[in-house]
Amino acid sequence: MTTPTTGAGPGAAGTAAVPGAAVVTGAAGGLGRAIAAALHADGWRVLLTDIDADAVATAAAPLGGWSRTLDVRDEAACADIAAEAAGRGGLGLWVNNAGILVTGPSWEHDAATRRRVLEVNTLGAMNGTLAALAVMRTQGYGHVLNVVSLAGLVAAPGETVYAASKHALVAFSIGTQADLRLAGHRGVHVSCLCPDGIWTPMLHDRLDDPGAAASFTGTLLTPERVARRAARLARRPRPVVAVPRWRGVQVRLLDALPGAALRLLPAVMAVGRAGQRRQRRRTGGGHH
């Protein structure tokens, strides 16, 4: 596979083959594993990373077997992963997928919990982004894809600390993209993928959790659907993509009208609780 010239990369006109390697964090299961599989099917050489060494090795086995242990909170470790991936014909794509969800009113979380959510969801994604950009800016091409959430576009009730961590990631991503353009880097991209609730282990135990009701107010997605959209976004970068698109419009409208959103809150949460009951019936009250 030929390394593209400066300015080429996924989505560049006339580029048929993906450039170099892709890194996916939090890839041992759930959405991360599905994204890794979709990218592998699309021709990427994928390095799967996760804090769980055994689980990520198992996930990587059918995709070429390339995996590494990574705690995204470790800045130096992220840099090492970026350098390793760059050694396989260049680092074409870095997907920041690792994340954790906590629910409930903000005042119920202790300082350690708040810190952990921000360290993984925000600072961890910043570590990955900056490690990747250190390589990509020198190469002249590359794409960082940050898996955010609709909670990055609207203040999701019951998921306040989680939403705050994701809002920060959206601001960091869009601002970094702007900084890249101002610095003259036309072939390096940063994208945010903001999906609705996804039926993964993150939500499997949340069917009776009123704090998670916001994640069930719209279209509950499969990991595979979101992964397919991620693979398309890897090919054709855009700053922010919501899945499904109509939900992005809806939550941005609520975000723009916070007074109205507060008045609608009881109805919104009732819809979410109904969504939880519906999913419980579909799954028999347990996991897939």
PDB file of C-alpha atoms in Angstrom:
ATOM      1  CA  MET A   1       0.000   0.000   0.000  1.00  0.00           C
ATOM      2  CA  THR A   2       1.461   3.304  -1.064  1.00  0.00           C
ATOM      3  CA  THR A   3       1.668   6.108   1.449  1.00  0.00           C
ATOM      4  CA  PRO A   4      -0.276   9.063   0.041  1.00  0.00           C
ATOM      5  CA  THR A   5       1.265  12.396  -0.699  1.00  0.00           C
ATOM      6  CA  THR A   6       0.663  15.411   1.523  1.00  0.00           C
ATOM      7  CA  GLY A   7      -3.003  16.326   1.616  1.00  0.00           C
ATOM      8  CA  ALA A   8      -4.214  12.848   0.723  1.00  0.00           C
ATOM      9  CA  GLY A   9      -5.989  10.567   3.110  1.00  0.00           C
ATOM     10  CA  PRO A  10      -9.443   9.136   3.717  1.00  0.00           C
ATOM     11  CA  GLY A  11     -11.944  11.179   1.805  1.00  0.00           C
ATOM     12  CA  ALA A  12      -9.426  12.832  -0.500  1.00  0.00           C
ATOM     13  CA  ALA A  13     -10.510  12.939  -4.109  1.00  0.00           C
ATOM     14  CA  GLY A  14      -9.207  10.049  -6.126  1.00  0.00           C
ATOM     15  CA  THR A  15      -7.895   8.107  -3.121  1.00  0.00           C
ATOM     16  CA  ALA A  16      -8.889   4.466  -3.542  1.00  0.00           C
ATOM     17  CA  ALA A  17      -6.880   2.801  -0.784  1.00  0.00           C
ATOM     18  CA  VAL A  18      -6.818   3.692   2.883  1.00  0.00           C
ATOM     19  CA  PRO A  19      -3.495   5.165   4.037  1.00  0.00           C
ATOM     20  CA  GLY A  20      -1.513   3.208   6.569  1.00  0.00           C
ATOM     21  CA  ALA A  21      -2.823   1.997   9.900  1.00  0.00           C
ATOM     22  CA  ALA A  22      -5.805   2.793  12.104  1.00  0.00           C
ATOM     23  CA  VAL A  23      -5.861   2.777  15.910  1.00  0.00           C
ATOM     24  CA  VAL A  24      -9.069   2.171  17.867  1.00  0.00           C
ATOM     25  CA  THR A  25      -9.182   2.689  21.639  1.00  0.00           C
ATOM     26  CA  GLY A  26     -11.612   0.839  23.884  1.00  0.00           C
ATOM     27  CA  ALA A  27     -11.760  -1.873  21.220  1.00  0.00           C
ATOM     28  CA  ALA A  28     -12.147  -5.009  23.366  1.00  0.00           C
ATOM     29  CA  GLY A  29     -15.917  -5.051  22.973  1.00  0.00           C
ATOM     30  CA  GLY A  30     -19.060  -3.087  22.238  1.00  0.00           C
ATOM     31  CA  LEU A  31     -18.827  -0.207  19.809  1.00  0.00           C
ATOM     32  CA  GLY A  32     -15.008  -0.177  19.707  1.00  0.00           C
ATOM     33  CA  ARG A  33     -14.859  -3.768  18.568  1.00  0.00           C
ATOM     34  CA  ALA A  34     -17.561  -3.115  15.956  1.00  0.00           C
ATOM     35  CA  ILE A  35     -15.685  -0.055  14.640  1.00  0.00           C
ATOM     36  CA  ALA A  36     -12.457  -2.048  14.398  1.00  0.00           C
ATOM     37  CA  ALA A  37     -14.276  -4.763  12.430  1.00  0.00           C
ATOM     38  CA  ALA A  38     -15.882  -2.217  10.077  1.00  0.00           C
ATOM     39  CA  LEU A  39     -12.549  -0.518   9.434  1.00  0.00           C
ATOM     40  CA  HIS A  40     -10.858  -3.888   8.836  1.00  0.00           C
ATOM     41  CA  ALA A  41     -13.574  -4.738   6.293  1.00  0.00           C
ATOM     42  CA  ASP A  42     -12.924  -1.379   4.646  1.00  0.00           C
ATOM     43  CA  GLY A  43      -9.248  -2.207   4.131  1.00  0.00           C
ATOM     44  CA  TRP A  44      -7.576  -0.655   7.177  1.00  0.00           C
ATOM     45  CA  ARG A  45      -4.781  -2.341   9.125  1.00  0.00           C
ATOM     46  CA  VAL A  46      -6.280  -1.920  12.581  1.00  0.00           C
ATOM     47  CA  LEU A  47      -4.446  -1.763  15.893  1.00  0.00           C
ATOM     48  CA  LEU A  48      -6.988  -2.565  18.603  1.00  0.00           C
ATOM     49  CA  THR A  49      -6.220  -1.156  22.048  1.00  0.00           C
ATOM     50  CA  ASP A  50      -7.913  -1.502  25.398  1.00  0.00           C
ATOM     51  CA  ILE A  51      -7.129  -1.541  29.099  1.00  0.00           C
ATOM     52  CA  ASP A  52      -8.119  -5.256  29.139  1.00  0.00           C
ATOM     53  CA  ALA A  53      -5.203  -7.047  27.458  1.00  0.00           C
ATOM     54  CA  ASP A  54      -6.812 -10.487  27.131  1.00  0.00           C
ATOM     55  CA  ALA A  55     -10.151  -9.204  25.855  1.00  0.00           C
ATOM     56  CA  VAL A  56      -8.587  -6.938  23.231  1.00  0.00           C
ATOM     57  CA  ALA A  57      -6.313  -9.736  22.019  1.00  0.00           C
ATOM     58  CA  THR A  58      -9.394 -11.915  21.554  1.00  0.00           C
ATOM     59  CA  ALA A  59     -11.174  -9.132  19.669  1.00  0.00           C
ATOM     60  CA  ALA A  60      -8.151  -8.577  17.424  1.00  0.00           C
ATOM     61  CA  ALA A  61      -7.618 -12.244  16.528  1.00  0.00           C
ATOM     62  CA  PRO A  62     -10.059 -12.359  13.553  1.00  0.00           C
ATOM     63  CA  LEU A  63      -8.903  -8.915  12.377  1.00  0.00           C
ATOM     64  CA  GLY A  64      -5.221  -9.645  11.923  1.00  0.00           C
ATOM     65  CA  GLY A  65      -4.304 -10.130  15.567  1.00  0.00           C
ATOM     66  CA  TRP A  66      -2.735  -6.687  16.168  1.00  0.00           C
ATOM     67  CA  SER A  67      -3.541  -5.458  19.668  1.00  0.00           C
ATOM     68  CA  ARG A  68      -1.927  -3.606  22.556  1.00  0.00           C
ATOM     69  CA  THR A  69      -2.856  -2.771  26.119  1.00  0.00           C
ATOM     70  CA  LEU A  70      -3.575   0.935  26.514  1.00  0.00           C
ATOM     71  CA  ASP A  71      -4.877   3.103  29.318  1.00  0.00           C
ATOM     72  CA  VAL A  72      -5.824   6.296  27.486  1.00  0.00           C
ATOM     73  CA  ARG A  73      -5.080   8.316  30.626  1.00  0.00           C
ATOM     74  CA  ASP A  74      -1.379   7.588  30.024  1.00  0.00           C
ATOM     75  CA  GLU A  75      -0.096  10.263  27.642  1.00  0.00           C
ATOM     76  CA  ALA A  76       3.254   8.572  27.027  1.00  0.00           C
ATOM     77  CA  ALA A  77       1.570   5.252  26.268  1.00  0.00           C
ATOM     78  CA  CYS A  78      -0.661   6.935  23.675  1.00  0.00           C
ATOM     79  CA  ALA A  79       2.436   8.392  22.027  1.00  0.00           C
ATOM     80  CA  ASP A  80       4.031   4.935  21.917  1.00  0.00           C
ATOM     81  CA  ILE A  81       0.942   3.468  20.241  1.00  0.00           C
ATOM     82  CA  ALA A  82       0.913   6.273  17.663  1.00  0.00           C
ATOM     83  CA  ALA A  83       4.575   5.660  16.862  1.00  0.00           C
ATOM     84  CA  GLU A  84       4.022   1.921  16.486  1.00  0.00           C
ATOM     85  CA  ALA A  85       1.063   2.404  14.167  1.00  0.00           C
ATOM     86  CA  ALA A  86       3.004   4.960  12.127  1.00  0.00           C
ATOM     87  CA  GLY A  87       5.618   2.288  11.517  1.00  0.00           C
ATOM     88  CA  ARG A  88       3.095   0.328   9.460  1.00  0.00           C
ATOM     89  CA  GLY A  89       3.049   2.631   6.462  1.00  0.00           C
ATOM     90  CA  GLY A  90       1.871   5.733   8.300  1.00  0.00           C
ATOM     91  CA  LEU A  91      -0.865   6.533  10.822  1.00  0.00           C
ATOM     92  CA  GLY A  92      -3.957   7.242   8.768  1.00  0.00           C
ATOM     93  CA  LEU A  93      -6.649   7.125  11.430  1.00  0.00           C
ATOM     94  CA  TRP A  94      -6.986   7.276  15.212  1.00  0.00           C
ATOM     95  CA  VAL A  95     -10.397   6.529  16.740  1.00  0.00           C
ATOM     96  CA  ASN A  96     -10.900   7.711  20.329  1.00  0.00           C
ATOM     97  CA  ASN A  97     -13.685   5.391  21.452  1.00  0.00           C
ATOM     98  CA  ALA A  98     -12.768   4.530  25.062  1.00  0.00           C
ATOM     99  CA  GLY A  99     -15.272   5.985  27.497  1.00  0.00           C
ATOM    100  CA  ILE A 100     -17.229   5.402  30.689  1.00  0.00           C
ATOM    101  CA  LEU A 101     -20.787   6.327  31.693  1.00  0.00           C
ATOM    102  CA  VAL A 102     -22.021   7.378  35.122  1.00  0.00           C
ATOM    103  CA  THR A 103     -25.616   8.356  35.815  1.00  0.00           C
ATOM    104  CA  GLY A 104     -27.509  10.242  38.476  1.00  0.00           C
ATOM    105  CA  PRO A 105     -27.543  13.837  39.736  1.00  0.00           C
ATOM    106  CA  SER A 106     -24.172  15.548  39.656  1.00  0.00           C
ATOM    107  CA  TRP A 107     -24.148  16.022  43.427  1.00  0.00           C
ATOM    108  CA  GLU A 108     -24.312  12.249  43.996  1.00  0.00           C
ATOM    109  CA  HIS A 109     -20.877  11.595  42.452  1.00  0.00           C
ATOM    110  CA  ASP A 110     -17.799  11.895  44.608  1.00  0.00           C
ATOM    111  CA  ALA A 111     -14.692  13.729  43.475  1.00  0.00           C
ATOM    112  CA  ALA A 112     -12.922  10.520  42.436  1.00  0.00           C
ATOM    113  CA  THR A 113     -15.821   9.537  40.152  1.00  0.00           C
ATOM    114  CA  ARG A 114     -16.003  12.964  38.521  1.00  0.00           C
ATOM    115  CA  ARG A 115     -12.264  12.951  37.993  1.00  0.00           C
ATOM    116  CA  ARG A 116     -12.281   9.450  36.472  1.00  0.00           C
ATOM    117  CA  VAL A 117     -15.022  10.349  33.971  1.00  0.00           C
ATOM    118  CA  LEU A 118     -13.161  13.452  32.837  1.00  0.00           C
ATOM    119  CA  GLU A 119      -9.792  11.684  32.761  1.00  0.00           C
ATOM    120  CA  VAL A 120     -11.085   8.891  30.505  1.00  0.00           C
ATOM    121  CA  ASN A 121     -13.707  10.613  28.362  1.00  0.00           C
ATOM    122  CA  THR A 122     -12.050  13.997  27.918  1.00  0.00           C
ATOM    123  CA  LEU A 123      -8.373  13.933  28.850  1.00  0.00           C
ATOM    124  CA  GLY A 124      -7.957  10.395  27.481  1.00  0.00           C
ATOM    125  CA  ALA A 125      -9.357  11.480  24.113  1.00  0.00           C
ATOM    126  CA  MET A 126      -7.146  14.564  24.218  1.00  0.00           C
ATOM    127  CA  ASN A 127      -4.122  12.325  24.847  1.00  0.00           C
ATOM    128  CA  GLY A 128      -5.005  10.155  21.874  1.00  0.00           C
ATOM    129  CA  THR A 129      -5.747  13.116  19.630  1.00  0.00           C
ATOM    130  CA  LEU A 130      -2.491  14.883  20.402  1.00  0.00           C
ATOM    131  CA  ALA A 131      -0.423  11.706  20.125  1.00  0.00           C
ATOM    132  CA  ALA A 132      -1.940  11.061  16.707  1.00  0.00           C
ATOM    133  CA  LEU A 133      -1.544  14.662  15.558  1.00  0.00           C
ATOM    134  CA  ALA A 134       2.143  14.668  16.486  1.00  0.00           C
ATOM    135  CA  VAL A 135       2.543  12.023  13.776  1.00  0.00           C
ATOM    136  CA  MET A 136      -0.083  13.264  11.329  1.00  0.00           C
ATOM    137  CA  ARG A 137       1.108  16.860  11.225  1.00  0.00           C
ATOM    138  CA  THR A 138       4.554  15.629  10.186  1.00  0.00           C
ATOM    139  CA  GLN A 139       3.106  13.198   7.628  1.00  0.00           C
ATOM    140  CA  GLY A 140       0.838  15.863   6.183  1.00  0.00           C
ATOM    141  CA  TYR A 141      -2.257  13.658   6.374  1.00  0.00           C
ATOM    142  CA  GLY A 142      -4.391  11.741   8.836  1.00  0.00           C
ATOM    143  CA  HIS A 143      -7.723  11.754  10.608  1.00  0.00           C
ATOM    144  CA  VAL A 144      -8.692  11.689  14.288  1.00  0.00           C
ATOM    145  CA  LEU A 145     -12.243  10.438  14.842  1.00  0.00           C
ATOM    146  CA  ASN A 146     -13.617  11.131  18.309  1.00  0.00           C
ATOM    147  CA  VAL A 147     -16.604   9.034  19.339  1.00  0.00           C
ATOM    148  CA  VAL A 148     -18.639  11.458  21.413  1.00  0.00           C
ATOM    149  CA  SER A 149     -22.405  10.971  21.936  1.00  0.00           C
ATOM    150  CA  LEU A 150     -25.524  13.034  21.498  1.00  0.00           C
ATOM    151  CA  ALA A 151     -24.750  13.939  25.124  1.00  0.00           C
ATOM    152  CA  GLY A 152     -21.951  16.053  23.681  1.00  0.00           C
ATOM    153  CA  LEU A 153     -24.536  18.211  21.896  1.00  0.00           C
ATOM    154  CA  VAL A 154     -27.130  18.630  24.625  1.00  0.00           C
ATOM    155  CA  ALA A 155     -27.089  18.552  28.441  1.00  0.00           C
ATOM    156  CA  ALA A 156     -28.567  15.083  28.977  1.00  0.00           C
ATOM    157  CA  PRO A 157     -30.524  14.956  32.268  1.00  0.00           C
ATOM    158  CA  GLY A 158     -29.412  12.154  34.560  1.00  0.00           C
ATOM    159  CA  GLU A 159     -26.066  11.948  32.741  1.00  0.00           C
ATOM    160  CA  THR A 160     -24.759  15.368  33.705  1.00  0.00           C
ATOM    161  CA  VAL A 161     -21.122  14.571  34.481  1.00  0.00           C
ATOM    162  CA  TYR A 162     -20.895  12.273  31.435  1.00  0.00           C
ATOM    163  CA  ALA A 163     -22.441  14.981  29.222  1.00  0.00           C
ATOM    164  CA  ALA A 164     -20.031  17.573  30.590  1.00  0.00           C
ATOM    165  CA  SER A 165     -17.086  15.351  29.650  1.00  0.00           C
ATOM    166  CA  LYS A 166     -18.484  14.920  26.138  1.00  0.00           C
ATOM    167  CA  HIS A 167     -19.269  18.616  25.669  1.00  0.00           C
ATOM    168  CA  ALA A 168     -15.638  19.350  26.482  1.00  0.00           C
ATOM    169  CA  LEU A 169     -14.520  16.806  23.883  1.00  0.00           C
ATOM    170  CA  VAL A 170     -16.672  18.419  21.180  1.00  0.00           C
ATOM    171  CA  ALA A 171     -15.198  21.844  21.944  1.00  0.00           C
ATOM    172  CA  PHE A 172     -11.677  20.426  21.947  1.00  0.00           C
ATOM    173  CA  SER A 173     -12.226  18.600  18.654  1.00  0.00           C
ATOM    174  CA  ILE A 174     -13.754  21.488  16.720  1.00  0.00           C
ATOM    175  CA  GLY A 175     -11.220  23.941  18.133  1.00  0.00           C
ATOM    176  CA  THR A 176      -8.330  21.651  17.262  1.00  0.00           C
ATOM    177  CA  GLN A 177      -9.631  21.285  13.709  1.00  0.00           C
ATOM    178  CA  ALA A 178      -9.738  25.065  13.448  1.00  0.00           C
ATOM    179  CA  ASP A 179      -6.199  25.345  14.841  1.00  0.00           C
ATOM    180  CA  LEU A 180      -4.988  22.839  12.249  1.00  0.00           C
ATOM    181  CA  ARG A 181      -6.470  24.906   9.427  1.00  0.00           C
ATOM    182  CA  LEU A 182      -4.999  28.127  10.806  1.00  0.00           C
ATOM    183  CA  ALA A 183      -1.601  26.408  10.950  1.00  0.00           C
ATOM    184  CA  GLY A 184      -1.908  25.375   7.299  1.00  0.00           C
ATOM    185  CA  HIS A 185      -2.583  21.649   7.817  1.00  0.00           C
ATOM    186  CA  ARG A 186      -5.145  20.939   5.097  1.00  0.00           C
ATOM    187  CA  GLY A 187      -4.782  17.157   5.008  1.00  0.00           C
ATOM    188  CA  VAL A 188      -5.255  16.486   8.734  1.00  0.00           C
ATOM    189  CA  HIS A 189      -8.812  16.175  10.054  1.00  0.00           C
ATOM    190  CA  VAL A 190     -10.617  15.909  13.378  1.00  0.00           C
ATOM    191  CA  SER A 191     -14.188  14.616  13.479  1.00  0.00           C
ATOM    192  CA  CYS A 192     -16.832  14.043  16.131  1.00  0.00           C
ATOM    193  CA  LEU A 193     -19.250  11.123  15.791  1.00  0.00           C
ATOM    194  CA  CYS A 194     -22.289  11.690  18.020  1.00  0.00           C
ATOM    195  CA  PRO A 195     -24.554   8.631  18.110  1.00  0.00           C
ATOM    196  CA  ASP A 196     -27.816   8.173  19.951  1.00  0.00           C
ATOM    197  CA  GLY A 197     -27.985   5.460  22.632  1.00  0.00           C
ATOM    198  CA  ILE A 198     -26.281   2.218  21.565  1.00  0.00           C
ATOM    199  CA  TRP A 199     -27.196  -1.237  22.857  1.00  0.00           C
ATOM    200  CA  THR A 200     -23.782  -2.187  24.188  1.00  0.00           C
ATOM    201  CA  PRO A 201     -22.550  -3.301  27.648  1.00  0.00           C
ATOM    202  CA  MET A 202     -22.541   0.381  28.620  1.00  0.00           C
ATOM    203  CA  LEU A 203     -26.368   0.267  28.681  1.00  0.00           C
ATOM    204  CA  HIS A 204     -27.060  -3.415  29.360  1.00  0.00           C
ATOM    205  CA  ASP A 205     -27.426  -2.820  33.100  1.00  0.00           C
ATOM    206  CA  ARG A 206     -29.281   0.485  32.746  1.00  0.00           C
ATOM    207  CA  LEU A 207     -32.805  -0.690  31.937  1.00  0.00           C
ATOM    208  CA  ASP A 208     -33.992   0.034  35.488  1.00  0.00           C
ATOM    209  CA  ASP A 209     -31.798   3.101  35.979  1.00  0.00           C
ATOM    210  CA  PRO A 210     -33.887   6.304  35.823  1.00  0.00           C
ATOM    211  CA  GLY A 211     -30.676   8.297  35.441  1.00  0.00           C
ATOM    212  CA  ALA A 212     -30.027   6.605  32.090  1.00  0.00           C
ATOM    213  CA  ALA A 213     -33.476   7.321  30.666  1.00  0.00           C
ATOM    214  CA  ALA A 214     -32.108  10.034  28.363  1.00  0.00           C
ATOM    215  CA  SER A 215     -30.161   7.364  26.466  1.00  0.00           C
ATOM    216  CA  PHE A 216     -33.449   5.640  25.596  1.00  0.00           C
ATOM    217  CA  THR A 217     -35.412   8.677  24.347  1.00  0.00           C
ATOM    218  CA  GLY A 218     -34.624   8.187  20.676  1.00  0.00           C
ATOM    219  CA  THR A 219     -33.502   5.395  18.396  1.00  0.00           C
ATOM    220  CA  LEU A 220     -31.578   2.678  20.238  1.00  0.00           C
ATOM    221  CA  LEU A 221     -28.823   1.808  17.790  1.00  0.00           C
ATOM    222  CA  THR A 222     -26.811  -1.340  17.152  1.00  0.00           C
ATOM    223  CA  PRO A 223     -23.020  -1.116  17.399  1.00  0.00           C
ATOM    224  CA  GLU A 224     -22.787  -2.312  13.816  1.00  0.00           C
ATOM    225  CA  ARG A 225     -24.889   0.555  12.473  1.00  0.00           C
ATOM    226  CA  VAL A 226     -22.772   3.152  14.233  1.00  0.00           C
ATOM    227  CA  ALA A 227     -19.590   1.358  13.173  1.00  0.00           C
ATOM    228  CA  ARG A 228     -20.630   1.517   9.518  1.00  0.00           C
ATOM    229  CA  ARG A 229     -21.161   5.253   9.872  1.00  0.00           C
ATOM    230  CA  ALA A 230     -17.764   5.575  11.533  1.00  0.00           C
ATOM    231  CA  ALA A 231     -16.121   3.776   8.608  1.00  0.00           C
ATOM    232  CA  ARG A 232     -17.824   6.153   6.160  1.00  0.00           C
ATOM    233  CA  LEU A 233     -16.741   9.127   8.232  1.00  0.00           C
ATOM    234  CA  ALA A 234     -13.170   7.801   8.180  1.00  0.00           C
ATOM    235  CA  ARG A 235     -13.342   7.960   4.396  1.00  0.00           C
ATOM    236  CA  ARG A 236     -15.004  11.357   4.200  1.00  0.00           C
ATOM    237  CA  PRO A 237     -14.218  13.541   7.229  1.00  0.00           C
ATOM    238  CA  ARG A 238     -16.761  16.022   8.566  1.00  0.00           C
ATOM    239  CA  PRO A 239     -16.476  18.065  11.765  1.00  0.00           C
ATOM    240  CA  VAL A 240     -19.603  16.725  13.511  1.00  0.00           C
ATOM    241  CA  VAL A 241     -21.898  13.866  12.502  1.00  0.00           C
ATOM    242  CA  ALA A 242     -24.960  12.776  14.493  1.00  0.00           C
ATOM    243  CA  VAL A 243     -26.463   9.294  14.180  1.00  0.00           C
ATOM    244  CA  PRO A 244     -29.270   9.355  13.238  1.00  0.00           C
ATOM    245  CA  ARG A 245     -29.138  12.781  11.657  1.00  0.00           C
ATOM    246  CA  TRP A 246     -32.638  13.820  12.758  1.00  0.00           C
ATOM    247  CA  ARG A 247     -31.693  13.308  16.397  1.00  0.00           C
ATOM    248  CA  GLY A 248     -28.788  15.682  15.992  1.00  0.00           C
ATOM    249  CA  VAL A 249     -31.180  18.372  14.760  1.00  0.00           C
ATOM    250  CA  GLN A 250     -33.581  17.652  17.621  1.00  0.00           C
ATOM    251  CA  VAL A 251     -31.066  17.824  20.451  1.00  0.00           C
ATOM    252  CA  ARG A 252     -29.368  20.915  19.037  1.00  0.00           C
ATOM    253  CA  LEU A 253     -32.748  22.641  19.009  1.00  0.00           C
ATOM    254  CA  LEU A 254     -33.245  21.706  22.668  1.00  0.00           C
ATOM    255  CA  ASP A 255     -29.726  22.929  23.444  1.00  0.00           C
ATOM    256  CA  ALA A 256     -30.470  26.256  21.778  1.00  0.00           C
ATOM    257  CA  LEU A 257     -33.686  26.690  23.825  1.00  0.00           C
ATOM    258  CA  PRO A 258     -32.766  25.645  27.378  1.00  0.00           C
ATOM    259  CA  GLY A 259     -35.867  27.200  28.921  1.00  0.00           C
ATOM    260  CA  ALA A 260     -38.142  25.204  26.654  1.00  0.00           C
ATOM    261  CA  ALA A 261     -36.030  22.101  27.219  1.00  0.00           C
ATOM    262  CA  LEU A 262     -36.531  22.380  30.981  1.00  0.00           C
ATOM    263  CA  ARG A 263     -40.289  22.718  30.552  1.00  0.00           C
ATOM    264  CA  LEU A 264     -40.317  19.634  28.320  1.00  0.00           C
ATOM    265  CA  LEU A 265     -38.160  17.642  30.736  1.00  0.00           C
ATOM    266  CA  PRO A 266     -40.950  15.563  32.364  1.00  0.00           C
ATOM    267  CA  ALA A 267     -42.231  14.487  28.962  1.00  0.00           C
ATOM    268  CA  VAL A 268     -38.727  13.713  27.685  1.00  0.00           C
ATOM    269  CA  MET A 269     -37.914  11.540  30.685  1.00  0.00           C
ATOM    270  CA  ALA A 270     -41.262   9.750  30.381  1.00  0.00           C
ATOM    271  CA  VAL A 271     -40.337   8.884  26.790  1.00  0.00           C
ATOM    272  CA  GLY A 272     -36.996   7.578  28.027  1.00  0.00           C
ATOM    273  CA  ARG A 273     -38.549   5.392  30.713  1.00  0.00           C
ATOM    274  CA  ALA A 274     -40.941   3.983  28.098  1.00  0.00           C
ATOM    275  CA  GLY A 275     -37.925   3.246  25.905  1.00  0.00           C
ATOM    276  CA  GLN A 276     -36.280   1.349  28.762  1.00  0.00           C
ATOM    277  CA  ARG A 277     -39.423  -0.758  29.297  1.00  0.00           C
ATOM    278  CA  ARG A 278     -39.637  -1.454  25.571  1.00  0.00           C
ATOM    279  CA  GLN A 279     -35.999  -2.596  25.459  1.00  0.00           C
ATOM    280  CA  ARG A 280     -36.537  -4.779  28.543  1.00  0.00           C
ATOM    281  CA  ARG A 281     -39.366  -6.569  26.749  1.00  0.00           C
ATOM    282  CA  ARG A 282     -37.218  -7.061  23.660  1.00  0.00           C
ATOM    283  CA  THR A 283     -34.345  -8.565  25.618  1.00  0.00           C
ATOM    284  CA  GLY A 284     -36.351 -10.484  28.173  1.00  0.00           C
ATOM    285  CA  GLY A 285     -35.044  -8.172  30.864  1.00  0.00           C
ATOM    286  CA  GLY A 286     -31.459  -9.306  30.414  1.00  0.00           C
ATOM    287  CA  HIS A 287     -28.463  -9.003  28.097  1.00  0.00           C
ATOM    288  CA  HIS A 288     -28.130 -10.125  24.529  1.00  0.00           C
TER     289      HIS A 288
END
